[in-house]
CSV table of C-alpha atoms and ligand atoms in Angstrom, one decimal:
chain,number,residue,atom,x,y,z
A,105,UNK,CA,-9.8,-22.8,-7.1
A,106,UNK,CA,-8.0,-21.1,-4.2
A,107,UNK,CA,-7.6,-17.3,-4.3
A,108,UNK,CA,-5.7,-14.6,-2.5
A,109,UNK,CA,-6.0,-10.8,-2.0
A,110,UNK,CA,-2.5,-9.4,-1.2
A,111,UNK,CA,-3.3,-5.7,-1.0
A,112,UNK,CA,-5.4,-4.5,1.9
A,113,UNK,CA,-5.5,-1.6,4.3
A,114,UNK,CA,-7.0,-1.3,7.8
A,115,UNK,CA,-7.4,1.6,10.2
A,116,UNK,CA,-3.8,1.2,11.1
A,117,UNK,CA,-3.3,3.4,8.0
A,118,UNK,CA,-6.1,4.9,5.9
A,119,UNK,CA,-8.5,2.1,5.8
A,120,UNK,CA,-11.7,1.9,7.9
A,121,UNK,CA,-11.8,-1.8,8.8
A,122,UNK,CA,-10.2,-3.4,11.8
A,123,UNK,CA,-7.9,-6.4,11.1
A,124,UNK,CA,-10.7,-8.6,12.5
A,125,UNK,CA,-13.3,-7.1,10.2
A,126,UNK,CA,-11.1,-7.5,7.2
A,127,UNK,CA,-10.3,-11.2,8.0
A,128,UNK,CA,-14.1,-11.7,8.5
A,129,UNK,CA,-14.8,-10.3,5.0
A,130,UNK,CA,-12.0,-12.5,3.6
A,131,UNK,CA,-13.5,-15.6,5.2
A,132,UNK,CA,-17.0,-14.7,3.9
A,133,UNK,CA,-15.6,-14.3,0.4
A,134,UNK,CA,-13.8,-17.6,0.5
A,135,UNK,CA,-10.2,-16.3,0.3
A,136,UNK,CA,-7.4,-18.8,1.0
A,137,UNK,CA,-4.7,-16.2,1.7
A,138,UNK,CA,-4.6,-12.5,2.6
A,139,UNK,CA,-1.9,-10.0,3.2
A,140,UNK,CA,-2.1,-6.7,5.1
A,141,UNK,CA,-0.3,-3.8,3.4
A,142,UNK,CA,-0.9,-0.7,5.5
A,143,UNK,CA,1.0,2.4,4.4
A,144,UNK,CA,4.3,2.8,6.3
A,145,UNK,CA,3.1,0.4,9.0
A,146,UNK,CA,3.1,-3.2,10.1
A,147,UNK,CA,1.3,-2.5,13.3
A,148,UNK,CA,-1.9,-4.3,12.3
A,149,UNK,CA,-0.1,-7.5,11.2
A,150,UNK,CA,-0.1,-9.3,14.5
A,151,UNK,CA,-3.9,-8.9,15.0
A,152,UNK,CA,-4.5,-9.7,11.3
A,153,UNK,CA,-2.4,-12.9,11.6
A,154,UNK,CA,-4.4,-14.0,14.7
A,155,UNK,CA,-7.8,-13.2,13.0
A,156,UNK,CA,-6.8,-15.0,9.8
A,157,UNK,CA,-5.5,-18.0,11.8
A,158,UNK,CA,-8.9,-18.2,13.6
A,159,UNK,CA,-10.7,-18.0,10.2
A,160,UNK,CA,-8.5,-20.7,8.6
A,161,UNK,CA,-6.9,-18.2,6.2
A,162,UNK,CA,-3.2,-18.1,5.4
A,163,UNK,CA,-1.7,-14.7,6.4
A,164,UNK,CA,1.3,-13.0,4.7
A,165,UNK,CA,2.8,-10.0,6.6
A,166,UNK,CA,3.1,-6.9,4.5
A,167,UNK,CA,3.4,-3.2,4.1
A,168,UNK,CA,3.2,-0.5,1.4
A,169,UNK,CA,5.9,2.1,1.1
A,170,UNK,CA,5.9,5.3,-1.0
A,171,UNK,CA,9.0,5.9,-3.0
A,172,UNK,CA,10.3,7.6,-6.1
A,173,UNK,CA,12.7,7.0,-8.9
A,174,UNK,CA,13.8,9.8,-11.4
A,175,UNK,CA,10.8,12.0,-10.1
A,176,UNK,CA,8.3,9.2,-10.7
A,177,UNK,CA,6.3,8.3,-7.6
A,178,UNK,CA,5.7,4.6,-7.1
A,179,UNK,CA,4.5,2.3,-4.3
A,180,UNK,CA,6.4,-0.7,-3.1
A,181,UNK,CA,4.8,-3.6,-1.4
A,182,UNK,CA,6.9,-5.7,1.0
A,183,UNK,CA,5.7,-9.2,1.6
A,184,UNK,CA,6.9,-11.6,4.3
A,185,UNK,CA,8.8,-8.8,6.0
A,186,UNK,CA,9.8,-9.5,9.6
A,187,UNK,CA,7.5,-7.2,11.5
A,188,UNK,CA,10.0,-6.9,14.3
A,189,UNK,CA,12.9,-5.8,12.1
A,190,UNK,CA,14.5,-2.9,13.8
A,191,UNK,CA,15.6,-1.0,10.8
A,192,UNK,CA,12.2,-1.3,9.1
A,193,UNK,CA,10.5,-0.1,12.2
A,194,UNK,CA,12.9,2.8,12.6
A,195,UNK,CA,12.5,3.9,9.0
A,196,UNK,CA,8.7,3.6,9.2
A,197,UNK,CA,8.6,5.7,12.3
A,198,UNK,CA,10.4,8.4,10.3
A,199,UNK,CA,7.9,8.1,7.4
A,200,UNK,CA,5.0,8.4,9.9
A,201,UNK,CA,6.5,11.7,11.2
A,202,UNK,CA,6.7,12.9,7.6
A,203,UNK,CA,3.0,12.0,7.1
A,204,UNK,CA,1.9,13.8,10.3
A,205,UNK,CA,3.8,16.9,9.2
A,206,UNK,CA,2.2,16.7,5.8
A,207,UNK,CA,-1.2,16.7,7.4
A,208,UNK,CA,-0.4,19.9,9.3
A,209,UNK,CA,0.8,21.5,6.1
A,210,UNK,CA,-2.4,20.5,4.2
A,211,UNK,CA,-4.5,21.8,7.1
A,212,UNK,CA,-2.6,25.1,7.1
A,213,UNK,CA,-3.3,25.5,3.4
A,214,UNK,CA,-7.0,24.7,4.0
A,215,UNK,CA,-7.1,27.4,6.7
A,216,UNK,CA,-5.6,29.9,4.2
A,217,UNK,CA,-8.6,29.0,1.9
A,218,UNK,CA,-10.9,29.8,4.8
A,219,UNK,CA,-11.7,26.2,5.6
A,220,UNK,CA,-11.6,26.2,9.4
A,221,UNK,CA,-10.3,22.7,9.9
A,222,UNK,CA,-8.0,21.8,12.8
A,223,UNK,CA,-5.1,19.3,12.5
A,224,UNK,CA,-6.1,17.8,15.8
A,225,UNK,CA,-9.5,16.8,14.4
A,226,UNK,CA,-7.8,15.0,11.5
A,227,UNK,CA,-5.4,13.2,13.9
A,228,UNK,CA,-8.3,12.3,16.2
A,229,UNK,CA,-10.3,10.9,13.3
A,230,UNK,CA,-7.3,9.1,11.9
A,231,UNK,CA,-6.4,7.6,15.3
A,232,UNK,CA,-3.3,6.0,13.8
A,233,UNK,CA,0.4,6.7,13.2
A,234,UNK,CA,0.1,6.7,9.4
A,235,UNK,CA,-2.5,9.4,8.6
A,236,UNK,CA,-3.0,10.4,5.0
A,237,UNK,CA,-5.2,12.4,2.6
A,238,UNK,CA,-8.3,10.2,3.0
A,239,UNK,CA,-8.3,11.2,6.7
A,240,UNK,CA,-8.2,14.9,5.8
A,241,UNK,CA,-11.1,14.3,3.3
A,242,UNK,CA,-13.1,12.5,6.0
A,243,UNK,CA,-12.5,15.2,8.5
A,244,UNK,CA,-13.6,17.9,5.9
A,245,UNK,CA,-16.9,16.0,5.4
A,246,UNK,CA,-17.3,15.4,9.1
A,247,UNK,CA,-16.9,19.1,9.8
A,248,UNK,CA,-19.5,19.9,7.2
A,249,UNK,CA,-17.0,21.7,5.0
A,250,UNK,CA,-17.4,19.3,2.1
A,251,UNK,CA,-20.4,17.2,1.1
A,252,UNK,CA,-18.4,14.2,0.0
A,253,UNK,CA,-15.0,12.6,-0.1
A,254,UNK,CA,-14.9,13.1,-3.8
A,255,UNK,CA,-15.6,16.8,-3.4
A,256,UNK,CA,-12.8,17.1,-0.8
A,257,UNK,CA,-10.3,15.5,-3.2
A,258,UNK,CA,-11.5,17.3,-6.3
A,259,UNK,CA,-11.5,20.7,-4.7
A,260,UNK,CA,-8.6,20.5,-2.4
A,261,UNK,CA,-6.6,17.4,-2.0
A,262,UNK,CA,-5.8,15.9,-5.4
A,263,UNK,CA,-2.3,16.5,-6.8
A,264,UNK,CA,-1.9,20.2,-7.8
A,265,UNK,CA,-5.1,21.2,-6.1
A,266,UNK,CA,-4.8,24.1,-3.7
A,267,UNK,CA,-4.4,22.2,-0.4
A,268,UNK,CA,-2.2,19.4,-1.9
A,269,UNK,CA,1.3,19.1,-0.4
A,270,UNK,CA,4.0,17.1,-2.1
A,271,UNK,CA,5.2,14.1,-0.1
A,272,UNK,CA,8.8,13.6,0.8
A,273,UNK,CA,9.7,10.1,-0.4
A,274,UNK,CA,12.6,7.8,-0.2
A,275,UNK,CA,14.3,6.5,-3.3
A,276,UNK,CA,12.8,3.3,-4.8
A,277,UNK,CA,16.3,1.6,-4.7
A,278,UNK,CA,16.5,2.3,-1.0
A,279,UNK,CA,12.9,1.0,-0.6
A,280,UNK,CA,13.8,-2.3,-2.3
A,281,UNK,CA,16.9,-2.6,-0.1
A,282,UNK,CA,14.9,-1.8,3.1
A,283,UNK,CA,12.3,-4.6,2.3
A,284,UNK,CA,15.1,-7.1,1.5
A,285,UNK,CA,17.0,-6.4,4.7
A,286,UNK,CA,13.8,-7.0,6.6
A,287,UNK,CA,13.6,-10.4,5.0
A,288,UNK,CA,10.8,-9.6,2.5
A,289,UNK,CA,10.0,-9.6,-1.2
A,290,UNK,CA,9.8,-6.2,-2.9
A,291,UNK,CA,7.0,-5.8,-5.3
A,292,UNK,CA,6.0,-2.7,-7.4
A,293,UNK,CA,2.4,-1.9,-6.6
A,294,UNK,CA,-0.3,-1.0,-9.2
A,295,UNK,CA,2.2,0.1,-12.0
A,296,UNK,CA,-0.8,1.0,-14.2
A,297,UNK,CA,-1.8,3.8,-11.8
A,298,UNK,CA,1.6,5.4,-11.5
A,299,UNK,CA,2.7,4.9,-15.1
A,300,UNK,CA,6.0,3.5,-13.9
A,301,UNK,CA,6.9,1.3,-16.8
A,302,UNK,CA,10.1,3.3,-17.6
A,303,UNK,CA,11.5,2.7,-14.1
A,304,UNK,CA,10.9,-1.1,-14.0
A,305,UNK,CA,14.3,-2.0,-15.6
A,306,UNK,CA,16.3,0.0,-13.0
A,307,UNK,CA,14.3,-1.5,-10.2
A,308,UNK,CA,14.8,-5.0,-11.6
A,309,UNK,CA,18.6,-4.3,-11.5
A,310,UNK,CA,18.2,-3.2,-7.9
A,311,UNK,CA,16.5,-6.6,-7.1
A,312,UNK,CA,12.8,-6.0,-7.5
A,313,UNK,CA,11.1,-9.3,-7.0
A,314,UNK,CA,7.8,-8.8,-8.7
A,315,UNK,CA,5.0,-6.5,-9.9
A,316,UNK,CA,1.3,-6.2,-9.0
A,317,UNK,CA,-0.3,-7.2,-12.2
A,318,UNK,CA,-3.8,-7.5,-10.9
A,319,UNK,CA,-5.4,-4.5,-9.2
A,320,UNK,CA,-8.9,-3.1,-8.9
A,321,UNK,CA,-8.0,-0.2,-11.1
A,322,UNK,CA,-6.1,-2.2,-13.8
A,323,UNK,CA,-8.2,-3.0,-16.8
A,324,UNK,CA,-7.9,-6.5,-18.3
A,325,UNK,CA,-5.6,-5.1,-21.0
A,326,UNK,CA,-3.4,-3.4,-18.3
A,327,UNK,CA,-3.1,-6.6,-16.3
A,328,UNK,CA,-2.1,-8.5,-19.5
A,329,UNK,CA,0.5,-5.9,-20.3
A,330,UNK,CA,2.1,-6.3,-16.9
A,331,UNK,CA,1.9,-10.0,-17.1
A,332,UNK,CA,4.0,-9.8,-20.2
A,333,UNK,CA,6.5,-7.4,-18.5
A,334,UNK,CA,6.7,-9.8,-15.5
A,335,UNK,CA,7.4,-12.6,-17.9
A,336,UNK,CA,10.1,-10.6,-19.8
A,337,UNK,CA,12.0,-9.7,-16.6
A,338,UNK,CA,11.3,-13.0,-14.8
A,339,UNK,CA,9.3,-11.2,-12.0
A,340,UNK,CA,6.8,-12.6,-9.6
A,341,UNK,CA,3.1,-11.7,-10.2
A,342,UNK,CA,0.9,-10.4,-7.4
A,343,UNK,CA,-2.5,-8.9,-7.1
A,344,UNK,CA,-5.0,-7.4,-4.7
A,345,UNK,CA,-8.0,-5.2,-4.3
A,346,UNK,CA,-6.3,-2.3,-2.5
A,347,UNK,CA,-9.4,-2.2,-0.2
A,348,UNK,CA,-9.6,0.8,2.1
A,349,UNK,CA,-12.9,-0.1,3.6
A,350,UNK,CA,-15.3,2.9,3.4
A,351,UNK,CA,-12.6,5.6,3.3
A,352,UNK,CA,-12.4,5.6,-0.5
A,353,UNK,CA,-16.0,4.8,-1.4
A,354,UNK,CA,-17.1,1.2,-1.2
A,355,UNK,CA,-15.1,-1.7,0.2
A,356,UNK,CA,-13.1,-3.3,-2.6
A,357,UNK,CA,-12.2,-6.7,-1.1
A,358,UNK,CA,-13.5,-9.4,-3.4
A,359,UNK,CA,-12.9,-7.4,-6.6
A,360,UNK,CA,-9.5,-9.0,-7.3
A,361,UNK,CA,-9.0,-12.8,-6.8
A,362,UNK,CA,-5.4,-13.7,-7.4
A,363,UNK,CA,-5.0,-17.4,-8.3
A,364,UNK,CA,-3.2,-19.1,-5.4
A,365,UNK,CA,-0.5,-20.5,-7.7
A,366,UNK,CA,1.1,-17.0,-7.5
A,367,UNK,CA,1.2,-17.2,-3.7
A,368,UNK,CA,3.0,-20.5,-4.1
A,369,UNK,CA,5.6,-18.9,-6.3
A,370,UNK,CA,6.2,-16.1,-3.7
A,371,UNK,CA,6.7,-18.8,-1.1
A,372,UNK,CA,9.1,-20.7,-3.4
A,373,UNK,CA,11.2,-17.5,-3.9
A,374,UNK,CA,11.3,-17.0,-0.1
A,375,UNK,CA,12.4,-20.6,0.4
A,376,UNK,CA,15.1,-20.2,-2.3
A,377,UNK,CA,16.4,-17.0,-0.7
A,378,UNK,CA,16.6,-18.6,2.7
A,379,UNK,CA,18.5,-21.5,1.2
A,380,UNK,CA,21.1,-19.2,-0.4
A,381,UNK,CA,21.4,-17.2,2.8
A,382,UNK,CA,22.1,-20.4,4.8
A,383,UNK,CA,24.6,-21.5,2.2
A,384,UNK,CA,26.5,-18.2,2.6
A,385,UNK,CA,26.6,-18.5,6.4
B,441,ZN,ZN1,-0.6,2.3,-3.4
B,442,ZN,ZN1,-2.6,0.4,-1.1
């Protein structure tokens, strides 16, 4: 049996592995295909593609965007996106600025709570263009202000905790469109985490291509529910570990093994789309 992990993060967003380390873990675990889905970034894709190529692993370019629909936050995975697509790169640069400003706001709130953390130390630790809450948590631990990442999230950073700052998000319909115009497939990430079932029909109308049925935090029953929903709406099925290396506890790569037949279906959809695009031209 061939397997894939289509949801992975590196240090180009809030993971701790380099693309090469991640490809090495993928090889050790026997994966046939991997995708890199850093938040608001495709920066690591070229190195990941090279590392996967050297390891004999098929690589699928990807990214993960944060979006909302009717006040419900959701994450969109974009697979096979053109990593040189100008509009995608421009939009992502904007999202990265939003992320950096959010870090400053969270640090300001922490300072008001007498936690003497500097935004610069978070940026230095993050050392990437897409910093996020896990970086703030790590900086708090590194500065000796919290004992663990869990404590940092529980006391300060989780939604509605005192240093939490809401994130400005694009609309999910725009997100689907952005991924499509960059030549990719738009997939709703971990619907079981965001409780986004109600918004699925609207996104399907907007052209959503699939849903991530298999995820580390989906129970078997949850995966089965989304497989049924995927079937009902004729959606593609994806899955991945959402591994962030050591930034959210233990590395998760290997916990989800997506049967390769789903990768073949993704590729068939891409081929079908290219065919219709060519016919139109
Ligand atoms: Zn996510
Ligand atoms: Zn993710």
